[in-house]
Tab-separated table of C-alpha atoms (C1' of nucleotides) in Angstrom:
chain	number	residue	atom	x	y	z
R	13	MET	CA	13.480	29.396	25.275
R	14	THR	CA	9.985	27.922	25.446
R	15	ALA	CA	9.278	24.394	24.233
R	16	SER	CA	8.540	25.231	21.204
R	17	ARG	CA	11.162	27.252	20.082
R	18	MET	CA	13.647	24.295	21.676
R	19	ASN	CA	11.623	22.120	19.154
R	20	GLU	CA	12.290	24.554	16.260
R	21	THR	CA	15.779	24.422	17.097
R	22	GLN	CA	15.770	20.309	17.185
R	23	ILE	CA	13.754	20.504	14.120
R	24	ASP	CA	16.044	22.463	12.100
R	25	HIS	CA	19.102	20.935	13.532
R	26	ILE	CA	17.733	17.474	12.114
R	27	LEU	CA	17.185	18.762	8.634
R	28	LYS	CA	20.666	20.449	8.410
R	29	HIS	CA	22.380	17.368	9.732
R	30	ASN	CA	20.786	15.573	6.776
R	31	GLN	CA	22.147	18.197	4.313
R	32	LEU	CA	18.347	19.239	3.724
R	33	SER	CA	17.220	22.913	2.908
R	34	VAL	CA	15.152	23.834	5.828
R	35	THR	CA	11.428	24.952	4.508
R	36	ASP	CA	8.263	24.914	6.230
R	37	SER	CA	6.625	21.954	4.805
R	38	ARG	CA	9.516	20.073	5.916
R	39	LYS	CA	9.663	21.729	9.447
R	40	LYS	CA	6.100	21.534	9.707
R	41	ILE	CA	5.912	17.515	8.701
R	42	LEU	CA	8.785	16.648	10.727
R	43	GLU	CA	7.207	18.448	13.762
R	44	LEU	CA	4.199	16.185	13.319
R	45	PHE	CA	6.576	12.894	13.596
R	46	LEU	CA	7.918	14.423	16.548
R	47	SER	CA	4.650	15.028	18.539
R	48	SER	CA	3.448	11.819	17.486
R	49	ASN	CA	4.283	9.059	19.376
R	50	GLY	CA	2.874	6.718	16.585
R	51	ALA	CA	3.119	6.302	12.728
R	52	LEU	CA	1.573	8.525	10.405
R	53	ALA	CA	0.008	7.708	7.027
R	54	HIS	CA	0.274	10.219	3.838
R	55	GLY	CA	-3.490	10.749	4.496
R	56	ASP	CA	-2.720	11.674	8.313
R	57	ILE	CA	-0.145	14.149	7.391
R	58	GLU	CA	-2.613	15.699	4.576
R	59	LYS	CA	-5.176	16.100	6.900
R	60	LYS	CA	-2.721	17.677	9.937
R	61	THR	CA	-1.198	20.133	7.787
R	62	GLY	CA	-4.462	21.577	7.141
R	63	GLU	CA	-4.075	21.243	3.322
R	64	LYS	CA	-1.484	23.934	3.909
R	65	PHE	CA	0.823	21.997	1.286
R	66	ASP	CA	0.564	20.853	-2.068
R	67	ARG	CA	-0.233	16.686	-1.876
R	68	VAL	CA	3.146	16.343	-4.298
R	69	THR	CA	4.827	18.234	-1.679
R	70	VAL	CA	4.097	15.969	1.348
R	71	TYR	CA	4.773	12.751	-1.347
R	72	ARG	CA	8.426	14.304	-2.127
R	73	THR	CA	9.019	15.276	1.649
R	74	LEU	CA	8.251	11.758	2.712
R	75	GLN	CA	10.661	10.175	-0.239
R	76	VAL	CA	13.265	12.452	0.935
R	77	PHE	CA	12.912	11.971	4.650
R	78	MET	CA	12.989	8.108	3.651
R	79	GLU	CA	15.883	8.839	1.730
R	80	LYS	CA	17.881	10.252	4.483
R	81	GLY	CA	16.724	7.758	6.757
R	82	ILE	CA	14.872	10.191	9.110
R	83	ILE	CA	11.645	8.116	8.674
R	84	HIS	CA	10.970	4.169	7.631
R	85	THR	CA	7.892	2.704	6.433
R	86	ILE	CA	5.849	-0.080	8.603
R	87	PRO	CA	4.331	-3.295	7.380
R	88	THR	CA	0.728	-3.344	7.818
R	89	ALA	CA	-1.577	-6.131	6.718
R	90	ASP	CA	-3.857	-3.741	4.740
R	91	ASN	CA	-2.902	-1.469	1.912
R	92	SER	CA	-1.878	1.855	3.707
R	93	VAL	CA	1.886	2.636	3.835
R	94	ARG	CA	2.504	4.267	7.640
R	95	TYR	CA	5.757	6.423	8.370
R	96	ALA	CA	7.446	6.573	11.244
R	97	LEU	CA	10.599	8.433	13.174
R	98	CYS	CA	13.621	6.428	13.229
R	99	LYS	CA	15.529	6.471	16.708
R	100	ASP	CA	19.133	6.965	16.963
R	101	ASP	CA	21.383	6.274	14.632
R	102	CYS	CA	19.628	5.702	11.196
R	103	THR	CA	21.649	7.622	9.077
R	104	GLU	CA	21.450	5.753	6.109
R	105	GLY	CA	18.560	4.727	4.004
R	106	HIS	CA	18.460	1.231	4.629
R	107	HIS	CA	16.831	1.140	8.315
R	108	HIS	CA	16.918	-1.781	10.831
R	109	ASP	CA	14.049	-1.156	13.170
R	110	ASN	CA	14.238	-3.747	16.233
R	111	HIS	CA	11.435	-2.745	17.781
R	112	VAL	CA	7.751	-4.066	17.750
R	113	HIS	CA	4.823	-1.868	15.916
R	114	PHE	CA	1.251	-2.356	17.296
R	115	VAL	CA	-1.997	-1.538	15.101
R	116	CYS	CA	-5.186	-0.616	17.036
R	117	SER	CA	-8.015	-2.328	15.475
R	118	SER	CA	-10.135	0.046	16.670
R	119	CYS	CA	-8.862	3.836	16.677
R	120	GLY	CA	-6.137	2.753	13.514
R	121	ASN	CA	-3.312	4.271	15.086
R	122	THR	CA	0.215	2.508	15.018
R	123	ILE	CA	2.090	2.496	17.682
R	124	CYS	CA	6.000	1.832	18.178
R	125	LEU	CA	6.719	0.039	21.179
R	126	GLU	CA	10.023	1.016	21.679
R	127	ASP	CA	10.425	-1.059	24.693
R	128	VAL	CA	9.481	-4.182	22.893
R	129	THR	CA	12.256	-5.926	20.974
R	130	VAL	CA	11.957	-7.998	17.748
R	131	PRO	CA	12.740	-11.638	19.054
R	132	ASP	CA	15.055	-13.364	16.674
R	133	VAL	CA	13.814	-16.196	14.733
R	134	LYS	CA	16.253	-19.361	13.087
R	135	LEU	CA	15.151	-19.171	9.298
R	136	PRO	CA	15.491	-22.309	6.850
R	137	LYS	CA	18.787	-22.701	5.233
R	138	GLY	CA	19.364	-20.525	2.442
R	139	PHE	CA	17.679	-17.498	3.486
R	140	GLN	CA	19.928	-14.542	4.523
R	141	PRO	CA	17.887	-12.109	6.314
R	142	GLU	CA	18.590	-8.773	6.486
R	143	GLU	CA	15.351	-7.292	8.593
R	144	PHE	CA	13.032	-8.279	11.013
R	145	GLN	CA	9.479	-6.827	11.363
R	146	MET	CA	7.015	-7.501	13.437
R	147	VAL	CA	3.486	-6.063	13.713
R	148	VAL	CA	0.640	-7.154	16.646
R	149	THR	CA	-2.782	-6.271	15.911
R	150	GLY	CA	-4.971	-5.687	18.867
R	151	VAL	CA	-6.725	-3.069	20.942
R	152	CYS	CA	-4.350	-0.129	22.251
R	153	ARG	CA	-4.586	1.233	25.705
R	154	GLU	CA	-6.363	4.335	24.964
R	155	CYS	CA	-9.254	2.203	23.214
R	156	GLN	CA	-9.603	-0.564	26.174
X	29	MET	CA	-5.960	-39.532	-12.871
X	30	THR	CA	-3.631	-36.871	-13.941
X	31	ALA	CA	-1.917	-34.426	-11.858
X	32	SER	CA	-3.648	-31.708	-13.528
X	33	ARG	CA	-7.105	-33.710	-13.195
X	34	MET	CA	-6.665	-34.213	-9.633
X	35	ASN	CA	-6.012	-30.305	-9.219
X	36	GLU	CA	-9.014	-29.452	-10.824
X	37	THR	CA	-11.105	-31.828	-8.487
X	38	GLN	CA	-9.042	-30.369	-5.529
X	39	ILE	CA	-10.111	-26.597	-6.985
X	40	ASP	CA	-13.609	-27.204	-7.380
X	41	HIS	CA	-13.935	-28.803	-3.840
X	42	ILE	CA	-12.226	-25.794	-2.052
X	43	LEU	CA	-14.881	-23.494	-4.010
X	44	LYS	CA	-17.670	-25.759	-3.349
X	45	HIS	CA	-16.577	-26.285	0.504
X	46	ASN	CA	-16.761	-22.562	0.586
X	47	GLN	CA	-20.583	-22.025	-1.019
X	48	LEU	CA	-19.000	-20.215	-3.943
X	49	SER	CA	-19.734	-20.860	-7.796
X	50	VAL	CA	-17.205	-22.632	-9.636
X	51	THR	CA	-16.656	-20.334	-12.411
X	52	ASP	CA	-13.491	-20.102	-14.486
X	53	SER	CA	-11.650	-16.805	-12.925
X	54	ARG	CA	-12.209	-18.208	-9.515
X	55	LYS	CA	-10.636	-21.667	-10.603
X	56	LYS	CA	-7.969	-19.981	-12.518
X	57	ILE	CA	-6.722	-17.580	-9.678
X	58	LEU	CA	-7.011	-20.553	-7.109
X	59	GLU	CA	-5.105	-22.619	-9.400
X	60	LEU	CA	-2.390	-19.715	-9.395
X	61	PHE	CA	-2.276	-19.560	-5.716
X	62	LEU	CA	-2.077	-23.465	-4.974
X	63	SER	CA	0.731	-23.683	-7.552
X	64	SER	CA	3.035	-20.642	-5.966
X	65	ASN	CA	4.466	-21.384	-2.951
X	66	GLY	CA	4.823	-17.782	-2.152
X	67	ALA	CA	2.055	-14.851	-2.145
X	68	LEU	CA	0.533	-12.865	-4.826
X	69	ALA	CA	-0.075	-9.218	-5.209
X	70	HIS	CA	-3.059	-8.120	-7.327
X	71	GLY	CA	-0.892	-7.002	-10.344
X	72	ASP	CA	0.906	-10.585	-10.379
X	73	ILE	CA	-2.616	-12.481	-10.907
X	74	GLU	CA	-3.447	-9.993	-13.683
X	75	LYS	CA	-0.243	-10.850	-15.417
X	76	LYS	CA	-0.465	-14.637	-14.944
X	77	THR	CA	-3.926	-15.093	-15.906
X	78	GLY	CA	-2.885	-13.322	-19.140
X	79	GLU	CA	-5.513	-10.734	-18.841
X	80	LYS	CA	-8.060	-13.087	-19.518
X	81	PHE	CA	-10.244	-11.701	-16.930
X	82	ASP	CA	-11.537	-8.251	-16.036
X	83	ARG	CA	-9.782	-6.435	-13.404
X	84	VAL	CA	-13.029	-5.939	-11.372
X	85	THR	CA	-13.051	-9.710	-11.567
X	86	VAL	CA	-9.783	-10.210	-9.741
X	87	TYR	CA	-10.453	-7.834	-7.014
X	88	ARG	CA	-14.005	-9.359	-6.536
X	89	THR	CA	-12.628	-12.668	-6.487
X	90	LEU	CA	-9.766	-11.638	-4.091
X	91	GLN	CA	-12.385	-9.838	-1.722
X	92	VAL	CA	-14.532	-13.141	-1.713
X	93	PHE	CA	-11.461	-15.545	-0.968
X	94	MET	CA	-10.460	-13.122	1.701
X	95	GLU	CA	-14.272	-13.085	3.211
X	96	LYS	CA	-14.372	-17.015	2.994
X	97	GLY	CA	-10.873	-17.595	4.159
X	98	ILE	CA	-9.252	-19.047	1.552
X	99	ILE	CA	-6.563	-16.336	1.296
X	100	HIS	CA	-5.276	-13.803	3.730
X	101	THR	CA	-3.197	-10.628	3.432
X	102	ILE	CA	0.629	-10.270	4.374
X	103	PRO	CA	1.994	-7.142	5.689
X	104	THR	CA	4.928	-5.401	3.836
X	105	ALA	CA	6.937	-2.561	4.302
X	106	ASP	CA	6.179	-1.079	1.047
X	107	ASN	CA	2.578	-0.140	-0.170
X	108	SER	CA	2.087	-3.653	-2.304
X	109	VAL	CA	-0.750	-5.764	-0.606
X	110	ARG	CA	-0.153	-9.343	-0.891
X	111	TYR	CA	-2.284	-12.312	-0.872
X	112	ALA	CA	-1.454	-15.940	0.126
X	113	LEU	CA	-3.611	-18.965	0.863
X	114	CYS	CA	-4.644	-19.930	4.240
X	115	LYS	CA	-3.660	-23.320	5.094
X	116	ASP	CA	-5.615	-25.840	7.366
X	117	ASP	CA	-8.917	-24.687	9.465
X	118	CYS	CA	-8.847	-20.810	8.236
X	119	THR	CA	-12.581	-21.169	7.618
X	120	GLU	CA	-13.438	-17.574	9.190
X	121	GLY	CA	-12.937	-14.344	7.777
X	122	HIS	CA	-10.519	-13.426	10.563
X	123	HIS	CA	-7.532	-15.162	9.968
X	124	HIS	CA	-4.760	-16.055	12.620
X	125	ASP	CA	-1.726	-16.468	10.868
X	126	ASN	CA	1.174	-17.851	12.998
X	127	HIS	CA	4.106	-18.331	10.451
X	128	VAL	CA	6.893	-15.990	9.246
X	129	HIS	CA	6.770	-14.513	5.927
X	130	PHE	CA	9.833	-13.781	3.863
X	131	VAL	CA	9.850	-10.936	1.187
X	132	CYS	CA	13.379	-11.271	-0.799
X	133	SER	CA	14.520	-7.742	-1.715
X	134	SER	CA	15.951	-9.412	-4.977
X	135	CYS	CA	13.306	-11.306	-6.887
X	136	GLY	CA	10.597	-9.619	-4.776
X	137	ASN	CA	8.509	-12.907	-3.907
X	138	THR	CA	7.401	-13.581	-0.709
X	139	ILE	CA	7.268	-16.867	0.838
X	140	CYS	CA	5.483	-18.395	3.648
X	141	LEU	CA	7.850	-20.057	6.146
X	142	GLU	CA	5.219	-22.392	7.308
X	143	ASP	CA	7.816	-24.103	9.670
X	144	VAL	CA	8.906	-21.037	11.178
X	145	THR	CA	6.354	-19.820	13.986
X	146	VAL	CA	6.063	-16.398	14.903
X	147	PRO	CA	7.482	-16.078	18.777
X	148	ASP	CA	5.600	-14.479	21.359
X	149	VAL	CA	6.377	-11.149	22.593
X	150	LYS	CA	5.358	-9.983	25.761
X	151	LEU	CA	3.350	-6.257	25.370
X	152	PRO	CA	2.821	-3.527	27.984
X	153	LYS	CA	0.184	-3.329	30.051
X	154	GLY	CA	-3.295	-2.260	28.338
X	155	PHE	CA	-2.433	-3.698	24.996
X	156	GLN	CA	-4.869	-6.372	24.043
X	157	PRO	CA	-3.538	-8.549	21.339
X	158	GLU	CA	-5.154	-10.110	18.590
X	159	GLU	CA	-2.871	-11.270	15.767
X	160	PHE	CA	1.033	-11.353	15.809
X	161	GLN	CA	2.832	-10.948	12.166
X	162	MET	CA	6.436	-11.088	11.378
X	163	VAL	CA	7.883	-10.097	7.991
X	164	VAL	CA	11.677	-10.870	7.634
X	165	THR	CA	13.189	-9.076	4.753
X	166	GLY	CA	16.357	-10.386	2.687
X	167	VAL	CA	17.549	-12.573	0.139
X	168	CYS	CA	15.984	-15.663	-0.355
X	169	ARG	CA	17.047	-19.344	-1.374
X	170	GLU	CA	16.723	-18.967	-4.774
X	171	CYS	CA	18.686	-15.366	-5.299
X	172	GLN	CA	21.907	-16.351	-3.183
Q	13	DT	C1'	23.337	42.629	2.652
Q	14	DT	C1'	22.725	41.883	-1.837
Q	15	DA	C1'	23.517	39.052	-6.378
Q	16	DA	C1'	23.983	34.457	-8.109
Q	17	DT	C1'	23.064	29.967	-7.868
Q	18	DT	C1'	20.938	25.960	-6.281
Q	19	DT	C1'	17.064	23.569	-4.185
Q	20	DA	C1'	12.255	23.016	-3.339
Q	21	DT	C1'	7.222	24.066	-4.247
Q	22	DG	C1'	3.076	24.159	-6.506
Q	23	DC	C1'	0.322	23.094	-10.801
Q	24	DA	C1'	-1.293	20.784	-14.407
Q	25	DA	C1'	-1.522	16.459	-16.376
Q	26	DC	C1'	-0.990	11.980	-16.138
Q	27	DT	C1'	-0.888	7.154	-14.728
Q	28	DT	C1'	-2.075	3.337	-11.460
Q	29	DT	C1'	-4.969	1.278	-8.514
Q	30	DG	C1'	-9.416	0.374	-6.573
Q	31	DT	C1'	-14.851	0.852	-6.202
Q	32	DT	C1'	-19.590	1.105	-7.519
Q	33	DG	C1'	-23.649	0.299	-10.096
Q	34	DC	C1'	-26.148	-2.226	-13.811
Q	35	DA	C1'	-27.116	-5.229	-17.988
Q	36	DA	C1'	-25.527	-9.400	-19.676
Q	37	DT	C1'	-23.844	-13.768	-18.949
Q	38	DT	C1'	-23.063	-18.096	-16.583
Q	39	DT	C1'	-23.860	-20.985	-13.117
Q	40	DT	C1'	-27.064	-23.223	-9.957
Q	41	DT	C1'	-31.093	-25.041	-8.487
Q	42	DT	C1'	-35.802	-26.946	-9.272
M	22	DA	C1'	-34.822	-27.685	-19.715
M	23	DA	C1'	-36.480	-23.175	-17.480
M	24	DA	C1'	-36.188	-20.683	-13.557
M	25	DA	C1'	-33.621	-18.653	-10.037
M	26	DA	C1'	-29.565	-16.848	-8.340
M	27	DA	C1'	-24.962	-15.457	-8.741
M	28	DT	C1'	-21.295	-13.690	-11.308
M	29	DT	C1'	-18.688	-11.090	-15.017
M	30	DG	C1'	-17.436	-7.413	-17.600
M	31	DC	C1'	-18.103	-2.902	-19.147
M	32	DA	C1'	-18.320	2.005	-17.868
M	33	DA	C1'	-18.026	5.731	-15.459
M	34	DC	C1'	-15.764	7.368	-11.104
M	35	DA	C1'	-12.559	8.076	-6.600
M	36	DA	C1'	-8.226	7.772	-4.845
M	37	DA	C1'	-3.337	7.307	-4.759
M	38	DG	C1'	0.760	8.390	-6.732
M	39	DT	C1'	4.188	10.283	-10.147
M	40	DT	C1'	6.562	13.292	-13.384
M	41	DG	C1'	7.752	17.990	-16.086
M	42	DC	C1'	8.274	22.327	-15.709
M	43	DA	C1'	7.916	27.440	-14.375
M	44	DT	C1'	7.801	29.738	-10.185
M	45	DA	C1'	9.204	30.863	-5.749
M	46	DA	C1'	12.348	30.215	-1.843
M	47	DA	C1'	16.678	28.490	0.471
M	48	DT	C1'	21.450	28.842	0.395
M	49	DT	C1'	25.699	30.267	-0.826
M	50	DA	C1'	29.339	33.525	-2.722
M	51	DA	C1'	30.914	37.838	-3.399
DNA sequence: TTAATTTATGCAACTTTGTTGCAATTTTTT
DNA sequence: AAAAAATTGCAACAAAGTTGCATAAATTAA
């Protein structure tokens, strides 16, 4: 079993496990996320799929992946929405992501720092927290 | 001197201090920020100014305020860009904001938690941090 | 394996959001 | 009060995202 073959099995499994039809676009987009250790913007996906799929399909695929909890959005200071794979038991639409995200100001990539957990903070009385997200901007390893 | 009168003096001073012409739109938009303890999206501003100013003017005003360091953007998990007043000595375009932002999932408001500082985190080797931002999602004081 | 059913895709048309150039207006300077 | 500088609003555009619907593909049932 080759690496790509194994990858395809994994991809199919994720889709079926989430009760999604296995289609070319979904397989390809999911593969992109699996082979990228960072986060992807809608535009990145359109470019990397080589305009093989309609813009609308990409939008709808991301939407479905969000609903199923396969991916989640990452906050950025600029106006770009970035998506990243959910790790582990992220089966609901609601995602509680507890690692720090790093946005490189040089290459623009967003990297999930899996090993860096978001520290807890104390909030003033009356604020009921549901999710903590932390974004660090700076220069990444590749761009030093 | 009435409150509104004092406010106007304050507003004029901020604009002049930043070498900006004192115009109706800038005064009004700055007033909005001063009277709101949270962050504002472009759309909020358009609504609250009662469509008195052209969309382009609002965009350009926000842009200029950003350049002058009067306001800064706040990261959000959705695709909306939100702006908030810079406190204290934020005279450059580059802004290092060190307080936590709270986004209410009920009313949608973004509140600057001035008293809650962003905790430091250790990054893996090779990552050069420039700015740390933290966003907490949940239910705010008003919406409990 | 094929037919029936369900689901996803792609197209077109549209809305929303943001940008640019330029003439007219307003603000600031002299 | 006039000249110079800066800002505004308009129009036209570009980019980003959404919706309805017929076609095509994937899944289920026979």
